[in-house]
Amino acid sequence: MSEGLFISLEGIDGSGKTTLIQYLQDKLATYPLLRIREPGGTAISEKIRELLLNIDNYLITARTEAILYAAARSQVVEQLIKPALDEGKLVLADRYVDSTMAYQGYGRGLDLQFLFTLNQLCTSGLLPDATILLDITPQVGEKRRKHEEADRLEQEGREFQARVREGYLQLALKEPKRFYVVNANREFRHVAEDAWGQIMSLLIKRGWLPGEN
Ligand code: TYD
């Protein structure tokens, strides 16, 4: 059992994860913290990210896509996450294994057992202590993203995002102890308050009292 605390943030495209993670990082400034984003985080994983998100790579099959996400994750787990947890750090991950289950499993229709086993192997079974799911409707997500250029996954459209969202909710139902679902259709300050409250209670349970680090 590691000494650190591993928290992942999940949600469909446009759910506001990145804004939230920045907010949380600022609030947690006094804690020893590692922030990572997936796919990415290490030089090798960033190269895999470029392969995955480049719109020119439309020939990538669903299975190849899943394996590449798992490869990027495997690298980040060994190179960054495990050492950080062993040092007792708080790890905040912008996406992790649940993204693969939701996007490649529920979104693309790949076999969930295959994805689960693949990820077990690639992460040595490391799961977050807690996962915050920002739940929004695909319509709201689309509106929030409208000013950015869409990457390969974001180009999939509303029906795909709807399947991914449904997948996330199923995952949360299967593991209610690990997941905390936040209604992210609301104004950011409400979403942030809600997520912060949850993180505070996790920190307090660990005996990591705010302001004491
Ligand atoms: P990114 O620009 O980081 O999106 P976001 O800010 O919404 O996290 O791109 C990551 C994309 O990759 C996003 O569309 C979700 C997708 N993805 C998967 O399909 N499977 C995965 O395992 C991961 C980690 C991400």
mmCIF file of C-alpha atoms and ligand atoms in Angstrom:
data_model
loop_
_atom_site.group_PDB
_atom_site.id
_atom_site.type_symbol
_atom_site.label_atom_id
_atom_site.label_comp_id
_atom_site.label_asym_id
_atom_site.label_seq_id
_atom_site.Cartn_x
_atom_site.Cartn_y
_atom_site.Cartn_z
ATOM 1 C CA MET A 1 0.000 0.000 0.000
ATOM 2 C CA SER A 2 1.468 3.339 -1.047
ATOM 3 C CA GLU A 3 1.662 6.297 1.296
ATOM 4 C CA GLY A 4 0.444 8.891 -1.150
ATOM 5 C CA LEU A 5 -3.023 9.702 -2.346
ATOM 6 C CA PHE A 6 -4.058 9.155 -5.956
ATOM 7 C CA ILE A 7 -7.009 11.143 -7.298
ATOM 8 C CA SER A 8 -8.159 11.087 -10.921
ATOM 9 C CA LEU A 9 -10.525 13.428 -12.699
ATOM 10 C CA GLU A 10 -12.743 12.146 -15.462
ATOM 11 C CA GLY A 11 -15.453 13.411 -17.784
ATOM 12 C CA ILE A 12 -16.427 13.797 -21.421
ATOM 13 C CA ASP A 13 -14.786 16.415 -23.632
ATOM 14 C CA GLY A 14 -15.679 19.917 -22.480
ATOM 15 C CA SER A 15 -16.616 18.827 -18.956
ATOM 16 C CA GLY A 16 -14.280 21.415 -17.407
ATOM 17 C CA LYS A 17 -11.702 18.998 -15.968
ATOM 18 C CA THR A 18 -8.733 21.095 -16.919
ATOM 19 C CA THR A 19 -10.141 24.272 -15.321
ATOM 20 C CA LEU A 20 -11.019 22.298 -12.208
ATOM 21 C CA ILE A 21 -7.616 20.678 -11.944
ATOM 22 C CA GLN A 22 -5.939 24.094 -12.162
ATOM 23 C CA TYR A 23 -8.232 25.369 -9.400
ATOM 24 C CA LEU A 24 -7.478 22.326 -7.239
ATOM 25 C CA GLN A 25 -3.743 22.643 -7.816
ATOM 26 C CA ASP A 26 -3.875 26.249 -6.563
ATOM 27 C CA LYS A 27 -5.922 25.251 -3.500
ATOM 28 C CA LEU A 28 -3.477 22.419 -2.786
ATOM 29 C CA ALA A 29 -0.364 24.561 -3.128
ATOM 30 C CA THR A 30 0.911 23.575 0.313
ATOM 31 C CA TYR A 31 0.807 19.825 -0.459
ATOM 32 C CA PRO A 32 3.543 17.851 -2.230
ATOM 33 C CA LEU A 33 1.701 17.332 -5.475
ATOM 34 C CA LEU A 34 2.177 15.717 -8.881
ATOM 35 C CA ARG A 35 -0.224 16.825 -11.598
ATOM 36 C CA ILE A 36 -0.385 14.787 -14.768
ATOM 37 C CA ARG A 37 -2.572 14.635 -17.827
ATOM 38 C CA GLU A 38 -3.358 11.659 -20.012
ATOM 39 C CA PRO A 39 -2.367 10.836 -22.573
ATOM 40 C CA GLY A 40 0.942 12.524 -21.837
ATOM 41 C CA GLY A 41 3.039 13.460 -18.845
ATOM 42 C CA THR A 42 6.390 11.988 -19.911
ATOM 43 C CA ALA A 43 8.369 12.643 -23.107
ATOM 44 C CA ILE A 44 7.434 9.190 -24.432
ATOM 45 C CA SER A 45 3.765 9.515 -23.485
ATOM 46 C CA GLU A 46 3.593 12.966 -25.117
ATOM 47 C CA LYS A 47 4.822 11.401 -28.363
ATOM 48 C CA ILE A 48 2.086 8.782 -28.120
ATOM 49 C CA ARG A 49 -0.401 11.610 -27.388
ATOM 50 C CA GLU A 50 0.572 13.330 -30.631
ATOM 51 C CA LEU A 51 -0.071 10.058 -32.535
ATOM 52 C CA LEU A 52 -3.447 9.606 -30.879
ATOM 53 C CA LEU A 53 -4.872 13.098 -31.178
ATOM 54 C CA ASN A 54 -3.580 14.112 -34.600
ATOM 55 C CA ILE A 55 -6.561 14.314 -36.968
ATOM 56 C CA ASP A 56 -4.397 12.960 -39.812
ATOM 57 C CA ASN A 57 -4.266 9.562 -38.087
ATOM 58 C CA TYR A 58 -7.847 8.609 -38.876
ATOM 59 C CA LEU A 59 -6.767 5.069 -39.872
ATOM 60 C CA ILE A 60 -5.916 4.097 -36.269
ATOM 61 C CA THR A 61 -8.168 1.171 -35.345
ATOM 62 C CA ALA A 62 -10.092 1.127 -32.066
ATOM 63 C CA ARG A 63 -7.888 -1.657 -30.723
ATOM 64 C CA THR A 64 -4.647 0.116 -31.675
ATOM 65 C CA GLU A 65 -6.024 3.260 -30.060
ATOM 66 C CA ALA A 66 -6.737 1.431 -26.793
ATOM 67 C CA ILE A 67 -3.282 -0.148 -26.771
ATOM 68 C CA LEU A 68 -1.583 3.199 -27.402
ATOM 69 C CA TYR A 69 -3.478 4.857 -24.539
ATOM 70 C CA ALA A 70 -2.475 1.933 -22.317
ATOM 71 C CA ALA A 71 1.171 2.210 -23.446
ATOM 72 C CA ALA A 72 1.279 5.933 -22.635
ATOM 73 C CA ARG A 73 -0.287 5.153 -19.255
ATOM 74 C CA SER A 74 2.135 2.338 -18.514
ATOM 75 C CA GLN A 75 5.057 4.716 -18.994
ATOM 76 C CA VAL A 76 3.568 7.435 -16.797
ATOM 77 C CA VAL A 77 2.684 4.972 -14.038
ATOM 78 C CA GLU A 78 6.202 3.589 -13.786
ATOM 79 C CA GLN A 79 8.096 6.778 -14.424
ATOM 80 C CA LEU A 80 6.014 9.245 -12.409
ATOM 81 C CA ILE A 81 2.936 8.037 -10.545
ATOM 82 C CA LYS A 82 4.367 5.120 -8.569
ATOM 83 C CA PRO A 83 7.501 6.998 -7.443
ATOM 84 C CA ALA A 84 5.366 9.989 -6.413
ATOM 85 C CA LEU A 85 2.995 7.793 -4.402
ATOM 86 C CA ASP A 86 5.934 6.013 -2.785
ATOM 87 C CA GLU A 87 7.244 9.420 -1.705
ATOM 88 C CA GLY A 88 3.878 10.145 -0.096
ATOM 89 C CA LYS A 89 2.750 12.707 -2.650
ATOM 90 C CA LEU A 90 -0.717 13.626 -3.736
ATOM 91 C CA VAL A 91 -1.191 12.703 -7.393
ATOM 92 C CA LEU A 92 -3.841 14.548 -9.410
ATOM 93 C CA ALA A 93 -4.456 12.896 -12.765
ATOM 94 C CA ASP A 94 -6.400 14.522 -15.581
ATOM 95 C CA ARG A 95 -7.806 11.199 -16.935
ATOM 96 C CA TYR A 96 -6.687 7.623 -16.182
ATOM 97 C CA VAL A 97 -7.930 4.039 -16.773
ATOM 98 C CA ASP A 98 -11.618 5.016 -16.660
ATOM 99 C CA SER A 99 -11.106 7.154 -19.787
ATOM 100 C CA THR A 100 -10.177 4.009 -21.713
ATOM 101 C CA MET A 101 -13.145 2.086 -20.322
ATOM 102 C CA ALA A 102 -15.506 4.961 -21.192
ATOM 103 C CA TYR A 103 -14.088 6.058 -24.598
ATOM 104 C CA GLN A 104 -12.724 2.838 -26.093
ATOM 105 C CA GLY A 105 -15.177 0.554 -24.280
ATOM 106 C CA TYR A 106 -18.549 2.301 -24.168
ATOM 107 C CA GLY A 107 -17.710 4.842 -26.911
ATOM 108 C CA ARG A 108 -16.027 2.611 -29.498
ATOM 109 C CA GLY A 109 -17.612 -0.654 -28.407
ATOM 110 C CA LEU A 110 -14.450 -2.610 -27.559
ATOM 111 C CA ASP A 111 -14.774 -5.503 -25.159
ATOM 112 C CA LEU A 112 -14.709 -4.212 -21.573
ATOM 113 C CA GLN A 113 -12.970 -7.302 -20.229
ATOM 114 C CA PHE A 114 -10.193 -6.958 -22.824
ATOM 115 C CA LEU A 115 -9.707 -3.297 -21.837
ATOM 116 C CA PHE A 116 -9.766 -4.078 -18.140
ATOM 117 C CA THR A 117 -7.136 -6.826 -18.506
ATOM 118 C CA LEU A 118 -4.968 -4.669 -20.788
ATOM 119 C CA ASN A 119 -4.996 -1.858 -18.241
ATOM 120 C CA GLN A 120 -4.401 -4.169 -15.310
ATOM 121 C CA LEU A 121 -1.262 -5.405 -17.066
ATOM 122 C CA CYS A 122 -0.089 -1.936 -18.067
ATOM 123 C CA THR A 123 -0.550 -0.358 -14.635
ATOM 124 C CA SER A 124 0.188 -3.407 -12.420
ATOM 125 C CA GLY A 125 -3.378 -2.988 -11.243
ATOM 126 C CA LEU A 126 -2.882 0.521 -9.863
ATOM 127 C CA LEU A 127 -6.213 2.293 -9.474
ATOM 128 C CA PRO A 128 -6.890 5.752 -8.019
ATOM 129 C CA ASP A 129 -7.976 6.033 -4.381
ATOM 130 C CA ALA A 130 -10.733 8.321 -5.608
ATOM 131 C CA THR A 131 -12.128 9.413 -8.952
ATOM 132 C CA ILE A 132 -14.059 12.629 -9.471
ATOM 133 C CA LEU A 133 -16.407 12.356 -12.417
ATOM 134 C CA LEU A 134 -17.559 15.661 -13.905
ATOM 135 C CA ASP A 135 -20.882 14.725 -15.395
ATOM 136 C CA ILE A 136 -22.310 16.975 -18.118
ATOM 137 C CA THR A 137 -24.612 16.504 -21.056
ATOM 138 C CA PRO A 138 -22.889 16.283 -24.472
ATOM 139 C CA GLN A 139 -24.757 19.459 -25.506
ATOM 140 C CA VAL A 140 -23.194 21.512 -22.699
ATOM 141 C CA GLY A 141 -19.798 19.928 -23.384
ATOM 142 C CA GLU A 142 -20.029 20.880 -27.027
ATOM 143 C CA LYS A 143 -20.873 24.489 -26.198
ATOM 144 C CA ARG A 144 -17.910 24.772 -23.873
ATOM 145 C CA ARG A 145 -15.546 23.464 -26.515
ATOM 146 C CA LYS A 146 -16.790 25.526 -29.396
ATOM 147 C CA HIS A 147 -13.854 27.969 -29.421
ATOM 148 C CA GLU A 148 -11.161 25.293 -29.578
ATOM 149 C CA GLU A 149 -10.078 23.291 -32.585
ATOM 150 C CA ALA A 150 -11.383 19.720 -32.204
ATOM 151 C CA ASP A 151 -8.829 16.893 -31.883
ATOM 152 C CA ARG A 152 -9.389 13.414 -33.368
ATOM 153 C CA LEU A 153 -11.554 12.154 -30.492
ATOM 154 C CA GLU A 154 -13.501 15.403 -30.155
ATOM 155 C CA GLN A 155 -14.493 15.161 -33.804
ATOM 156 C CA GLU A 156 -16.528 12.029 -33.075
ATOM 157 C CA GLY A 157 -19.661 14.032 -32.369
ATOM 158 C CA ARG A 158 -22.502 14.157 -29.908
ATOM 159 C CA GLU A 159 -23.673 10.542 -30.075
ATOM 160 C CA PHE A 160 -20.196 9.289 -29.309
ATOM 161 C CA GLN A 161 -19.923 11.698 -26.350
ATOM 162 C CA ALA A 162 -23.344 10.501 -25.153
ATOM 163 C CA ARG A 163 -22.154 6.871 -25.140
ATOM 164 C CA VAL A 164 -18.986 7.888 -23.288
ATOM 165 C CA ARG A 165 -21.012 9.794 -20.707
ATOM 166 C CA GLU A 166 -23.335 6.821 -20.184
ATOM 167 C CA GLY A 167 -20.254 4.613 -19.833
ATOM 168 C CA TYR A 168 -18.809 6.812 -17.121
ATOM 169 C CA LEU A 169 -22.079 6.695 -15.198
ATOM 170 C CA GLN A 170 -22.098 2.896 -15.452
ATOM 171 C CA LEU A 171 -18.528 2.746 -14.160
ATOM 172 C CA ALA A 172 -19.493 5.009 -11.254
ATOM 173 C CA LEU A 173 -22.424 2.730 -10.432
ATOM 174 C CA LYS A 174 -20.140 -0.317 -10.413
ATOM 175 C CA GLU A 175 -17.637 1.309 -8.057
ATOM 176 C CA PRO A 176 -19.563 3.736 -5.868
ATOM 177 C CA LYS A 177 -16.837 3.798 -3.214
ATOM 178 C CA ARG A 178 -14.159 5.050 -5.595
ATOM 179 C CA PHE A 179 -16.279 7.399 -7.717
ATOM 180 C CA TYR A 180 -17.677 10.751 -6.728
ATOM 181 C CA VAL A 181 -20.046 12.159 -9.344
ATOM 182 C CA VAL A 182 -20.284 15.947 -9.623
ATOM 183 C CA ASN A 183 -23.033 17.620 -11.615
ATOM 184 C CA ALA A 184 -20.935 19.778 -13.923
ATOM 185 C CA ASN A 185 -23.817 21.341 -15.840
ATOM 186 C CA ARG A 186 -23.720 24.098 -13.213
ATOM 187 C CA GLU A 187 -21.656 27.251 -12.874
ATOM 188 C CA PHE A 188 -18.004 26.540 -12.281
ATOM 189 C CA ARG A 189 -17.951 27.854 -8.706
ATOM 190 C CA HIS A 190 -20.543 25.227 -7.651
ATOM 191 C CA VAL A 191 -18.647 22.440 -9.387
ATOM 192 C CA ALA A 192 -15.402 23.572 -7.770
ATOM 193 C CA GLU A 193 -16.964 23.797 -4.293
ATOM 194 C CA ASP A 194 -18.413 20.330 -4.626
ATOM 195 C CA ALA A 195 -15.145 18.729 -5.825
ATOM 196 C CA TRP A 196 -13.090 20.613 -3.237
ATOM 197 C CA GLY A 197 -15.386 19.401 -0.442
ATOM 198 C CA GLN A 198 -14.817 15.830 -1.545
ATOM 199 C CA ILE A 199 -11.060 16.233 -1.711
ATOM 200 C CA MET A 200 -10.983 17.882 1.715
ATOM 201 C CA SER A 201 -12.764 14.908 3.222
ATOM 202 C CA LEU A 202 -10.266 12.524 1.595
ATOM 203 C CA LEU A 203 -7.357 14.573 2.939
ATOM 204 C CA ILE A 204 -8.849 14.687 6.399
ATOM 205 C CA LYS A 205 -9.424 10.904 6.363
ATOM 206 C CA ARG A 206 -5.708 10.516 5.612
ATOM 207 C CA GLY A 207 -4.875 12.837 8.475
ATOM 208 C CA TRP A 208 -3.508 15.412 6.012
ATOM 209 C CA LEU A 209 -5.064 18.471 7.518
ATOM 210 C CA PRO A 210 -5.299 21.523 5.288
ATOM 211 C CA GLY A 211 -2.603 24.087 5.973
ATOM 212 C CA GLU A 212 -0.408 21.672 7.919
ATOM 213 C CA ASN A 213 1.835 20.509 5.096
HETATM 214 P P1 TYD B 1 -7.349 16.174 -24.243
HETATM 215 O O1 TYD B 1 -7.076 17.301 -25.201
HETATM 216 O O2 TYD B 1 -6.401 15.962 -23.127
HETATM 217 O O3 TYD B 1 -8.827 16.310 -23.759
HETATM 218 P P2 TYD B 1 -9.428 16.697 -22.365
HETATM 219 O O4 TYD B 1 -8.902 18.076 -22.067
HETATM 220 O O5 TYD B 1 -10.889 16.624 -22.634
HETATM 221 O O6 TYD B 1 -8.950 15.665 -21.397
HETATM 222 O O7 TYD B 1 -7.485 14.874 -25.121
HETATM 223 C C1 TYD B 1 -7.635 13.634 -24.602
HETATM 224 C C2 TYD B 1 -8.582 12.882 -25.515
HETATM 225 O O8 TYD B 1 -8.249 11.496 -25.484
HETATM 226 C C3 TYD B 1 -10.016 13.015 -25.056
HETATM 227 O O9 TYD B 1 -10.866 13.186 -26.172
HETATM 228 C C4 TYD B 1 -10.302 11.677 -24.435
HETATM 229 C C5 TYD B 1 -9.394 10.742 -25.141
HETATM 230 N N1 TYD B 1 -8.961 9.564 -24.345
HETATM 231 C C6 TYD B 1 -9.396 8.296 -24.695
HETATM 232 O O10 TYD B 1 -10.172 8.145 -25.652
HETATM 233 N N2 TYD B 1 -8.963 7.213 -23.980
HETATM 234 C C7 TYD B 1 -8.087 7.340 -22.938
HETATM 235 O O11 TYD B 1 -7.698 6.326 -22.308
HETATM 236 C C8 TYD B 1 -7.626 8.663 -22.592
HETATM 237 C C9 TYD B 1 -6.658 8.860 -21.456
HETATM 238 C C10 TYD B 1 -8.100 9.751 -23.323
#
